[in-house]
C-alpha cells in the first residue's frame, strides 16, 4: 500500500482526481469549496487595486498633460469671455444711469429754457464740522457765476454757487444757515413764504419755513417751490415738502419744517442754471 | 538759516488733499477730527518756533484757498494753535503721553469753538450754543484719542532708541 502511494503515476492520477472532484463540487456556486478562491483572490485583488489605481493615476497624468494645453486655452478664453461680459454689464449699468440722468437733464433743459444747463460732478465736501458744502468740477471757465442756482437731476433745488474759481466752484445747500429762499406754497391757496437754513435743523437735513401768510393753510405733505422773487432762483423749482407744522397762537408766527426734495447729502452730480452767454 | 524738512510740507499737502476724505472716514456721530490741527499741535511740541509758525502759515493759507470762505481764517486758527501749545508748554514743563493728550483736547476744543465763529452767523451761535458746544466736545474727544495714540507710538519709539544708544555706548566702553 505504501509502495502504491510512492508510485509516481498513482500520485499524478490522485492529484488529477482531486482536482476533478473539486472542480465538480465547485460547479455549485453555493458550495463552501469556493472559499478557497479567497486564498488567491484576496491578495491578488489587493495588488490589482493598487495597480489599477496607479494605472488610473498614470493615465490621468498623461491625459492631463495631453489636455492641459487645450484646457488652459479654453480657460483663458472663458476668463476673457467672463471679463468681457462683466465689462459689458458694468457699461450697461452705467449707460442706464447715464440715460436716466440725461432724460432728467433734458426735462430740466426744457423747463428752464431761459438758462444754460451745466452738468457738474461733486469732487469733495467741505471737511469742516460746521459747514456742509460741495466742491464741484466746473468753474468760471465753464460759465459758472457766483449765485447761480444749483439743482439736482430730479428737478429739485439744491442750493447756489457760493464761490466760483477758474475750474472749481463751491456750492452751498439750502439747509445752510446763510441760505434763504423766497418760496411759494403750492396748492389751492398758494402764498409766498420764506425758506431758510438753520443750525438746529441742518443735522437732520431740514429747513425752516417762515412768514407764512395768514390766509394760507399749511399741511404736512404740501410742496414748496421757488417763487422767482429775490433774483437768484427762477420760478418753479421744487424746494421740498412740509414735514411738520407749528401753529402758534398768533397766525403770523406760524412756521413749518421742510424736507428738501434734493438728496442733500448723497449727490454725486448737480446741474447749474446759468445765464452766462444767454440773451 | 532754518532747517526746512521737506517731508513736513509733503505731509501737509497730503493732509490738505485728503482732508475731506479723512473727515468722512474718521467721522464719528457726524463729527470728524481736524488732522491738520492735530499735526500742527504735534509739530509745535517738537519743532522750533519759527519752523512751526512757518508750517502753520503755509498750511493754513493753502487750506483757506481750498476750503474756507475767508482768507487767513485758518492761518489764524493754526497760529493760535501753535501759540497755545507754547503757552501751555511754558507753564507745564512735564511732557508725557497723558499731558500731550490733555493739551490736545483743550486746544482742539477752543479752536473748534473759534472755527464756528467764522462759519456760522453770530446770532445762530448765540441761540444754539449748545449745538456748537456739543460738536466742539465731540471733535476734541476724538482728537484726544488720536493725540494719545500718536504720542504713545512716539514714546515707544523714543524708549527703544534711547535703550539702543545706551547699549551701544556700553559696548564701546
PDB file of C-alpha atoms in Angstrom, chain B residues 11 16 18 29 32-33 41 45 60 75 80 94 102 108 123-124 144 150 156 158 170 173:
ATOM      1  CA  UNK B  11       2.715 115.545   4.714  1.00  0.00           C
ATOM      2  CA  UNK B  16      -4.790 119.059   2.701  1.00  0.00           C
ATOM      3  CA  UNK B  18      -7.089 114.108   1.795  1.00  0.00           C
ATOM      4  CA  UNK B  29     -21.523 110.931  15.061  1.00  0.00           C
ATOM      5  CA  UNK B  32     -14.696 114.360  12.476  1.00  0.00           C
ATOM      6  CA  UNK B  33     -11.256 115.263  13.836  1.00  0.00           C
ATOM      7  CA  UNK B  41      -0.044 120.840  17.560  1.00  0.00           C
ATOM      8  CA  UNK B  45       5.658 120.327  20.573  1.00  0.00           C
ATOM      9  CA  UNK B  60      -3.402 127.457   6.902  1.00  0.00           C
ATOM     10  CA  UNK B  75      -3.954 130.758   9.190  1.00  0.00           C
ATOM     11  CA  UNK B  80      -3.381 130.298  17.675  1.00  0.00           C
ATOM     12  CA  UNK B  94       6.220 117.926  32.038  1.00  0.00           C
ATOM     13  CA  UNK B 102      -4.954 116.636  27.565  1.00  0.00           C
ATOM     14  CA  UNK B 108      -8.851 121.490  19.975  1.00  0.00           C
ATOM     15  CA  UNK B 123     -26.983 135.167  16.113  1.00  0.00           C
ATOM     16  CA  UNK B 124     -27.258 131.415  15.475  1.00  0.00           C
ATOM     17  CA  UNK B 144      -7.753 113.415  22.104  1.00  0.00           C
ATOM     18  CA  UNK B 150       0.270 109.148  18.109  1.00  0.00           C
ATOM     19  CA  UNK B 156       7.583 103.761  22.442  1.00  0.00           C
ATOM     20  CA  UNK B 158      11.908 107.052  21.805  1.00  0.00           C
ATOM     21  CA  UNK B 170      28.127 100.396  26.904  1.00  0.00           C
ATOM     22  CA  UNK B 173      33.288 101.366  26.807  1.00  0.00           C
TER      23      UNK B 173
END
